[in-house]
Amino acid sequence: MGSKLENEMLEQLYRSYYDSLMIIACSYTHNEESAKDLVQTVFLKASVSYEPRGSFLFWCNKVMRNEFYTLLRRNKMRADEDLDSLDLRSQDDVLSSYIHNEERARLAAMISMLPLKYREVMIYSVYLQMDDDEIAEMRGLTRANLRQIRSRARKMLIEMKEAEDDRYR
């Protein structure tokens, strides 16, 4: 059992990173309840295995990605839902309680609807603010390939935004 100070520090870490982890988890799961479960599991695993050398949020994302793929292998989740069955407005509603700016919530909702490889690159770029070299190395890509994936993801995001704007005019 941890000391009172350790428990308070863990609680503070959890409060500090909860919203960011929920945004990333919602981007993976497309479901608020699944995202909450994922965040709890990830936080526990990450806090036990984290070695203070880098960003705790980055480490949590790495643990989350691994946990998400484990759940996929167990067929408890699907990586790429049929995008026609997902409603951008409902994703926006889920994310709005974790993001306190409407445009940022809208962007997060659209990122969550990207196919998985594009979604992951955007999570690393937008939420974790990693540079191209770090992302390319982590994903086993060349910088050129990474830039191409991000460019395609941005194009998809622009098309989603335009389609949504047209639909709600």
Coordinates of C-alpha atoms in Angstrom, one line a residue:
M1 CA 0.0 0.0 0.0
G2 CA 1.3 3.4 -0.9
S3 CA 1.9 6.3 1.5
K4 CA -0.6 9.1 1.8
L5 CA 1.7 11.4 -0.1
E6 CA 2.1 8.9 -2.9
N7 CA -1.7 8.5 -3.1
E8 CA -2.1 12.3 -3.2
M9 CA 0.5 12.6 -6.0
L10 CA -1.3 9.8 -8.0
E11 CA -4.6 11.6 -7.5
Q12 CA -3.1 14.9 -8.7
L13 CA -1.6 13.2 -11.8
Y14 CA -4.9 11.6 -12.6
R15 CA -6.8 14.9 -12.3
S16 CA -4.1 16.7 -14.3
Y17 CA -4.1 14.3 -17.2
Y18 CA -7.7 13.0 -17.2
D19 CA -9.2 15.3 -19.8
S20 CA -6.2 14.8 -22.2
L21 CA -6.4 11.0 -21.8
M22 CA -10.2 11.1 -22.3
I23 CA -9.7 13.0 -25.6
I24 CA -7.2 10.4 -26.8
A25 CA -9.3 7.5 -25.5
C26 CA -12.4 8.8 -27.2
S27 CA -10.4 9.2 -30.4
Y28 CA -9.6 5.5 -30.2
T29 CA -12.9 4.0 -29.0
H30 CA -15.6 6.4 -30.3
N31 CA -17.5 5.7 -27.1
E32 CA -17.4 7.6 -23.8
E33 CA -18.0 4.6 -21.5
S34 CA -15.3 2.5 -23.2
A35 CA -13.0 5.5 -23.1
K36 CA -13.5 6.0 -19.4
D37 CA -12.7 2.3 -18.8
L38 CA -9.7 2.6 -21.0
V39 CA -8.4 5.7 -19.2
Q40 CA -8.7 4.0 -15.8
T41 CA -6.9 0.9 -16.9
V42 CA -4.2 2.9 -18.7
F43 CA -3.7 5.2 -15.8
L44 CA -3.2 2.3 -13.4
K45 CA -0.8 0.5 -15.7
A46 CA 1.1 3.7 -16.7
S47 CA 1.5 4.9 -13.1
V48 CA 3.0 1.6 -12.1
S49 CA 5.4 1.3 -15.1
Y50 CA 6.3 4.9 -15.6
E51 CA 10.0 5.8 -15.1
P52 CA 10.4 9.6 -14.8
R53 CA 12.5 10.2 -18.0
G54 CA 10.0 11.9 -20.2
S55 CA 6.4 13.0 -20.5
F56 CA 3.9 11.1 -18.4
L57 CA 1.2 11.9 -21.0
F58 CA 3.3 10.4 -23.7
W59 CA 3.9 7.3 -21.6
C60 CA 0.1 7.0 -21.0
N61 CA -0.6 7.3 -24.7
K62 CA 1.9 4.5 -25.4
V63 CA 0.2 2.3 -22.7
M64 CA -3.2 3.3 -24.1
R65 CA -2.2 2.4 -27.6
N66 CA -1.0 -1.0 -26.5
E67 CA -4.1 -1.6 -24.3
F68 CA -6.4 -0.6 -27.2
Y69 CA -4.7 -3.1 -29.5
T70 CA -5.0 -5.7 -26.9
L71 CA -8.7 -5.0 -26.7
L72 CA -9.0 -5.2 -30.5
R73 CA -7.3 -8.6 -30.5
R74 CA -9.8 -9.8 -27.9
N75 CA -12.5 -8.5 -30.2
K76 CA -13.9 -6.2 -27.5
M77 CA -13.6 -3.1 -29.7
R78 CA -13.3 -2.3 -33.4
A79 CA -10.6 0.0 -34.7
D80 CA -12.5 1.4 -37.6
E81 CA -16.2 1.7 -37.1
D82 CA -18.3 2.2 -40.2
L83 CA -18.0 6.0 -40.4
D84 CA -21.5 6.3 -41.7
S85 CA -22.8 5.0 -38.4
L86 CA -20.9 7.6 -36.4
D87 CA -22.4 11.0 -36.0
L88 CA -19.9 13.9 -35.7
R89 CA -22.3 15.8 -33.5
S90 CA -22.5 13.0 -31.0
Q91 CA -18.7 12.7 -30.9
D92 CA -18.6 16.4 -30.4
D93 CA -21.0 16.2 -27.5
V94 CA -18.9 13.5 -25.8
L95 CA -15.7 15.4 -26.3
S96 CA -17.1 18.8 -25.3
S97 CA -17.1 18.0 -21.6
Y98 CA -13.3 17.3 -21.9
I99 CA -12.4 20.1 -24.2
H100 CA -13.6 23.6 -23.3
N101 CA -13.4 25.2 -26.7
E102 CA -16.0 24.4 -29.3
E103 CA -13.6 24.4 -32.3
R104 CA -11.1 22.2 -30.5
A105 CA -13.8 19.8 -29.6
R106 CA -15.0 19.7 -33.1
L107 CA -11.4 19.0 -34.4
A108 CA -11.0 16.2 -31.8
A109 CA -14.3 14.7 -32.9
M110 CA -13.2 14.8 -36.5
I111 CA -9.8 13.3 -35.7
S112 CA -11.6 10.5 -33.8
M113 CA -13.4 9.6 -37.1
L114 CA -10.2 9.2 -39.2
P115 CA -9.0 5.7 -40.1
L116 CA -6.7 4.3 -37.4
K117 CA -3.3 5.0 -39.0
Y118 CA -4.3 8.6 -39.8
R119 CA -5.9 9.0 -36.3
E120 CA -2.7 7.9 -34.6
V121 CA -0.5 10.3 -36.5
M122 CA -2.8 13.2 -35.7
I123 CA -2.9 12.2 -32.0
Y124 CA 0.9 12.2 -31.8
S125 CA 1.0 15.5 -33.7
V126 CA -1.9 17.4 -32.2
Y127 CA -2.4 16.1 -28.7
L128 CA 1.1 15.0 -27.8
Q129 CA 2.9 17.6 -30.0
M130 CA 5.6 15.3 -31.0
D131 CA 7.9 16.3 -33.8
D132 CA 8.2 14.4 -37.1
D133 CA 11.4 12.6 -36.2
E134 CA 9.9 11.2 -33.0
I135 CA 6.7 10.1 -34.7
A136 CA 8.4 8.6 -37.7
E137 CA 10.8 6.6 -35.5
M138 CA 8.0 5.4 -33.2
R139 CA 5.8 4.3 -36.1
G140 CA 8.6 2.9 -38.2
L141 CA 8.1 5.3 -41.1
T142 CA 10.2 7.6 -43.1
R143 CA 9.7 11.3 -42.5
A144 CA 8.4 11.6 -46.1
N145 CA 5.8 8.9 -45.5
L146 CA 4.8 10.4 -42.2
R147 CA 4.3 13.8 -43.8
Q148 CA 2.2 12.1 -46.6
I149 CA 0.0 10.4 -44.0
R150 CA -0.5 13.6 -42.0
S151 CA -1.2 15.5 -45.2
R152 CA -3.9 13.0 -46.2
A153 CA -5.3 13.1 -42.7
R154 CA -5.5 16.9 -42.9
K155 CA -7.2 16.7 -46.3
M156 CA -9.8 14.2 -44.8
L157 CA -10.3 16.6 -41.9
I158 CA -10.9 19.5 -44.2
E159 CA -13.4 17.4 -46.2
M160 CA -15.2 16.4 -43.0
K161 CA -15.4 20.0 -41.9
E162 CA -16.7 21.2 -45.3
A163 CA -19.3 18.4 -45.4
E164 CA -20.5 19.2 -41.9
D165 CA -20.6 22.9 -42.6
D166 CA -22.7 22.2 -45.8
R167 CA -25.0 19.9 -43.9
Y168 CA -25.8 22.4 -41.1
R169 CA -26.2 25.5 -43.3

